[in-house]
XYZ file of C-alpha atoms in Angstrom:
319
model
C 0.000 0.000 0.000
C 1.452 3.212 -0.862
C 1.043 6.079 1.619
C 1.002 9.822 1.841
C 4.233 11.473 3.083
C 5.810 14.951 3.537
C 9.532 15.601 3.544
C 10.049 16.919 6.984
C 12.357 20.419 6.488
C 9.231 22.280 5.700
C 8.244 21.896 9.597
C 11.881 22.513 11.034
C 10.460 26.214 12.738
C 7.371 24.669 14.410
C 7.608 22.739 17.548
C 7.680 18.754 17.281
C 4.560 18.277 18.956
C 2.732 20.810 16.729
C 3.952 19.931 13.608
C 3.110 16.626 13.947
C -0.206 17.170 15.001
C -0.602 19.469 11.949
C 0.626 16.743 9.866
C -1.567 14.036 11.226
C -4.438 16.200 10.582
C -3.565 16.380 6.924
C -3.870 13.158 6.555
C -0.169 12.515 6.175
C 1.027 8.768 7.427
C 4.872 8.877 7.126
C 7.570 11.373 6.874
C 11.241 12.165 5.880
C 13.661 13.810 8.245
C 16.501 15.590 7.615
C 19.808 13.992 9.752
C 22.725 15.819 7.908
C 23.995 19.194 8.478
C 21.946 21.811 9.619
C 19.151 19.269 9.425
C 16.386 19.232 12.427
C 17.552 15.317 13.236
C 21.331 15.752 12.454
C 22.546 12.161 12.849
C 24.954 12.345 15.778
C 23.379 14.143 18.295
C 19.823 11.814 17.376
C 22.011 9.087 17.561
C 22.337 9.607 21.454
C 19.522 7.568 23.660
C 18.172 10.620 24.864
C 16.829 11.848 21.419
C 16.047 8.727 20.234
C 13.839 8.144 22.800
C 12.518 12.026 22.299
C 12.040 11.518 18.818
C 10.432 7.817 18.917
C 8.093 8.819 21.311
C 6.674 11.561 19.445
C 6.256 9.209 17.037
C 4.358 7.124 18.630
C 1.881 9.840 20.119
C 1.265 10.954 16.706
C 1.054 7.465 15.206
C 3.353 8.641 12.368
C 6.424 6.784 11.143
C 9.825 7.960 9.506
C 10.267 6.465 5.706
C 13.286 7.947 5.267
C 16.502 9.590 6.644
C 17.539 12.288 4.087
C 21.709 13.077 3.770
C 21.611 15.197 0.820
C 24.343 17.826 1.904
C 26.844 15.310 3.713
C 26.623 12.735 1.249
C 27.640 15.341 -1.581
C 31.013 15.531 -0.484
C 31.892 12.106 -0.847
C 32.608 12.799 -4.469
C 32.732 16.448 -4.703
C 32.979 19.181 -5.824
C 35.744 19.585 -3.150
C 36.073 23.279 -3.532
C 34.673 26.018 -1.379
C 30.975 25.017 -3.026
C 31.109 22.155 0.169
C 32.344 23.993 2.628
C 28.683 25.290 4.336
C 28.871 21.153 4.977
C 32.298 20.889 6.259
C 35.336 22.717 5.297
C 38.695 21.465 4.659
C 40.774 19.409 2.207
C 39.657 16.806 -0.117
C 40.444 14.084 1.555
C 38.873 16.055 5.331
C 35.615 16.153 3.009
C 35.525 12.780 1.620
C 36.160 10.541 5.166
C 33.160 13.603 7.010
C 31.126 12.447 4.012
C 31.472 8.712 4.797
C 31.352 8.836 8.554
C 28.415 10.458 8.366
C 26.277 8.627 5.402
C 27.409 5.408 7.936
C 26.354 6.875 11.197
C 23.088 7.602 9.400
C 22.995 3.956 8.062
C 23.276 3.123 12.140
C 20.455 5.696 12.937
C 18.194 4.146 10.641
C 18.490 0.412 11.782
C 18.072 2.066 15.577
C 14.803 3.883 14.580
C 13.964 0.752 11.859
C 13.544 2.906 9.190
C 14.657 1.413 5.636
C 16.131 4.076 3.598
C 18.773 6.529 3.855
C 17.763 9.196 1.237
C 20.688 11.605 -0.024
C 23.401 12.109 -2.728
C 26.650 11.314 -2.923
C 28.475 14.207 -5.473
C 30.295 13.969 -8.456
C 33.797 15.751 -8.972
C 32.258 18.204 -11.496
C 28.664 17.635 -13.288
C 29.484 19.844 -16.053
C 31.958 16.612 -17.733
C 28.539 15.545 -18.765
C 29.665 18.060 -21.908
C 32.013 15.720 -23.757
C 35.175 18.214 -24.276
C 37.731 18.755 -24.057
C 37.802 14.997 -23.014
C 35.293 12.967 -24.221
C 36.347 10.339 -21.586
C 36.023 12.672 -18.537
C 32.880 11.213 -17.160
C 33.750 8.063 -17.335
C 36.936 8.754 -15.710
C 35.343 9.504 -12.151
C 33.920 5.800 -12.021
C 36.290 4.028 -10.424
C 36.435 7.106 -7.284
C 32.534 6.231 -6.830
C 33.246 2.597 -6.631
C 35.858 3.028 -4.694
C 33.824 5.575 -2.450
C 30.144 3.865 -2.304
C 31.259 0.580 -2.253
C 32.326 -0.044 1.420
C 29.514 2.273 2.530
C 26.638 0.357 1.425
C 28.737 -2.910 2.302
C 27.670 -1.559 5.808
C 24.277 -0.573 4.625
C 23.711 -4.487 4.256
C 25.323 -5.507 7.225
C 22.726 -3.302 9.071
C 19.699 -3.889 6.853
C 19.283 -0.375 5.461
C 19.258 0.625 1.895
C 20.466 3.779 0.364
C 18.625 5.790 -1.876
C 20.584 7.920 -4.383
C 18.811 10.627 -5.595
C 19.446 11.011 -9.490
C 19.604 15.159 -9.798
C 21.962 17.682 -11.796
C 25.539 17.524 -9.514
C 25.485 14.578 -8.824
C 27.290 11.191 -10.684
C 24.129 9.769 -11.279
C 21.547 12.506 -12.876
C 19.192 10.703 -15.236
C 18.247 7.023 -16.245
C 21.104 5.919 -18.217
C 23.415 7.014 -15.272
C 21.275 4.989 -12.755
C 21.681 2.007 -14.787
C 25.311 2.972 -14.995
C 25.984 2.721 -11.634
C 23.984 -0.650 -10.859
C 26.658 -2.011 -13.469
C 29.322 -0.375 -11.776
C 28.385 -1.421 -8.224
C 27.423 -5.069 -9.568
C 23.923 -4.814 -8.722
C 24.686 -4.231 -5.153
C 21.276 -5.032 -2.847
C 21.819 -1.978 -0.639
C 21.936 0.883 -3.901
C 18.253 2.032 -4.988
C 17.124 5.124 -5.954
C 14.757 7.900 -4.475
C 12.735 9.345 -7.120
C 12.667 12.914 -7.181
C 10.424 13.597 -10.870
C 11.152 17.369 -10.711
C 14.961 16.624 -10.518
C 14.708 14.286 -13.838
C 12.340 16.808 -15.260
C 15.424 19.328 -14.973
C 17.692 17.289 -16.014
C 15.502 16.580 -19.322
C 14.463 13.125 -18.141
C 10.889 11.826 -18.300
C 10.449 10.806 -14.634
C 7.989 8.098 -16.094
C 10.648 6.262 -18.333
C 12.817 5.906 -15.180
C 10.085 4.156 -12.853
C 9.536 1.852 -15.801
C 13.276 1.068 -16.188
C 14.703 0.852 -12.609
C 11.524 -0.482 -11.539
C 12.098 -2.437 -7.755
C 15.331 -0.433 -7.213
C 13.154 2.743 -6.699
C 12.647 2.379 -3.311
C 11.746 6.379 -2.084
C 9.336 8.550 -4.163
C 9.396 12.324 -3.543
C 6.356 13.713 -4.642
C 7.488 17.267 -6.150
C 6.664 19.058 -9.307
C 8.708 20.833 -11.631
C 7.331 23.789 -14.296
C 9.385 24.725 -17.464
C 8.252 28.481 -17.389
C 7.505 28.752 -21.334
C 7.516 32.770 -21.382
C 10.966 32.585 -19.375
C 12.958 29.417 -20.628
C 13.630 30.513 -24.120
C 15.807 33.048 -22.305
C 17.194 31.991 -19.817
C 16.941 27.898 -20.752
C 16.693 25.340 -17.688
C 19.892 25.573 -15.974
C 20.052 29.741 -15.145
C 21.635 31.426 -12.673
C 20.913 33.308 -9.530
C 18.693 32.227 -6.113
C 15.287 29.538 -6.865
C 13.247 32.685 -6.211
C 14.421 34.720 -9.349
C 11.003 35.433 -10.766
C 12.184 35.421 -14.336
C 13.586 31.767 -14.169
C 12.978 28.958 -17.081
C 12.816 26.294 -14.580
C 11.080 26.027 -10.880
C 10.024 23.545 -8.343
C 6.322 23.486 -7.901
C 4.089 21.339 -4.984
C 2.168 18.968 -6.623
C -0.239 19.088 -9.510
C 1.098 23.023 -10.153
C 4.141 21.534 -12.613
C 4.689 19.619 -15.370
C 4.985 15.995 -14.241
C 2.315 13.604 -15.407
C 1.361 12.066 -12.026
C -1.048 9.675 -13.193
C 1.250 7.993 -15.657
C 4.036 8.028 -12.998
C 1.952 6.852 -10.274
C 0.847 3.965 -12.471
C 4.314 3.210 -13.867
C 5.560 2.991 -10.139
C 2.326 0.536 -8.769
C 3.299 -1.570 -12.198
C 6.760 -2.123 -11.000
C 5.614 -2.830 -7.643
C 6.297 0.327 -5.363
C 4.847 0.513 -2.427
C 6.358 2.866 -0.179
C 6.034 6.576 0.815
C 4.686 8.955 -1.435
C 6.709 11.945 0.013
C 5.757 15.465 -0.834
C 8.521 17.869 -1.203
C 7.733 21.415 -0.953
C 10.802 23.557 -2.645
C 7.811 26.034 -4.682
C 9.176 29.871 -4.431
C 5.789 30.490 -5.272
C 3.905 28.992 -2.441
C 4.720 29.440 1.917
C 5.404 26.534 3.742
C 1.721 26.019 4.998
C -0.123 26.531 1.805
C 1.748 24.459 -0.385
C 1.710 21.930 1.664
C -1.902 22.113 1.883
C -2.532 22.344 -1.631
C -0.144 19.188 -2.671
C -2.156 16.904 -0.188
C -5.125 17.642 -1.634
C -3.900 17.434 -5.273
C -1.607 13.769 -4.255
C -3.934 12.188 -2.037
C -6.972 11.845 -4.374
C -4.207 9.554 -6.988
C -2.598 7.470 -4.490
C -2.904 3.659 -5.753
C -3.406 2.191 -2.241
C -4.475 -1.099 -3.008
C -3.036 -4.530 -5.156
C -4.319 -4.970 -8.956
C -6.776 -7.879 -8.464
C -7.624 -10.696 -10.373
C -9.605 -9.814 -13.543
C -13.123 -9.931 -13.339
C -14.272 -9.238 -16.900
């Protein structure tokens, strides 16, 4: 059964209690916290007893339950960039980046198993995204393979040993940014059973990818959805294209995060391609809109998500 979520960070200024009792009364089941830097759970102070116990039984007043653990920013500098772009995570040399990148994306694999949640939801970088342009070395994506192996590798070797899986989420700076990356990388790890994928369609939609086409193709190795939109702005983008410049809330942008239903991604296709290949997780709505406040957007993605959810199995056919 696939249930309604909400990615956490959009609740970080209310109270615990509240928030949760806000979310409850929206009819949301699950949600997605945010354990790396800066983040509301960062993973090593919840990792103490005290919070755990703080955070589980709020939890359980609320009858909610985590889905995922989101390490977006820590994970990032596990490949890169390594440059002063990463320092707001943790500053220092490569190497200082690359071993706080691991430490933490295991901590948070620890976390997890402790609050038996399956999915650690984040990135994990790429030495520069813009190699995707084959010059002036056509070889020079390829050529940072063997440092993700390397990297990922012995992290998600202890993914397994504590029954967590890691999500990567395919988006533009990152190794993995579309489908044929994603397939890439199950190669490269040789089909490794910790490595899935959260789904982020707004992400793919930037990145030119239909969102659809990669549920159908990774099918049981997408094992987080994030439910948020993405709009290309027709009377901006033949100026200033999809990738431009300048802060998410530049008015005059090609490209921008919507909630739900306000974007270009064809939910009913995706939600079908996703119940097809068997998903049956969190639907988890993301709120990044510039358009929207925190409250509002929420609101309006519930009620636009909610009404499509597939919640129960195809059944036998009766005609």
């Amino acid at each position: 059964m696939t249930e309604l979520g909400l990615y956490f960070a959009v609740c970080h200024a209310l109270d615990l209690d509240d928030a949760l009792e806000w979310v409850v009364g929206l009819g949301i089941e699950t949600i997605e916290v945010s354990s790396h830097v800066g983040g509301r759970f960062d993973v090593e102070e919840t990792l103490h007893d005290d919070r755990i116990a703080e955070l589980s039984g709020a939890l359980e007043r609320h009858e909610v339950r985590i889905s995922a653990i989101n390490m977006s920013l820590d994970g990032q500098l596990l490949l890169g960039p390594h440059n002063a772009d990463t320092d707001r995570a943790h500053p220092g040399s490569p190497a200082e980046k690359r071993e706080f990148a691991a430490r933490r994306l295991t901590l948070a694999a620890d976390l997890a198993a402790r609050l038996q949640v399956p999915v650690v939801s984040g990135f994990v970088g790429c030495e520069d995204y813009s190699r995707w342009f084959p010059w002036p070395d056509p070889q020079a994506w390829e050529a940072m393979e063997p440092a993700f192996v390397e990297s990922v590798t012995p992290i998600l070797d202890h993914f397994q040993e504590v029954g967590v899986r890691f999500g990567m989420e395919p988006h533009p700076r990152q190794l993995v940014y579309n489908t044929e990356t994603a397939l890439r990388s199950l190669q490269l790890l040789d089909n490794h059973p910790a490595w899935g994928f959260t789904l982020d369609p707004a992400n793919l939609v930037l990145a030119g990818v239909d969102p659809v086409v990669f549920a159908a193709e990774l099918g049981d190795r997408v094992i987080n959805v994030h439910a948020k939109d993405a709009e290309i702005v027709k009377h901006n983008v033949a100026r200033s294209g999809l990738l431009a410049n300048g802060p998410w809330s530049r008015p005059d942008r090609g490209f921008r995060f919507r909630v739900a239903g306000w974007g270009d991604v064809p939910w009913k296709r995706l939600l079908t391609e996703l119940s097809v290949g068997g998903y049956r997780g969190s639907l988890t709505i993301e709120h990044e809109d510039p358009t929207m406040g925190a409250r509002e957007g929420v609101c309006k993605a519930v009620e636009f998500i909610e009404p499509l959810l597939i919640r129960e199995d195809p059944e036998a056919t009766w005609w």
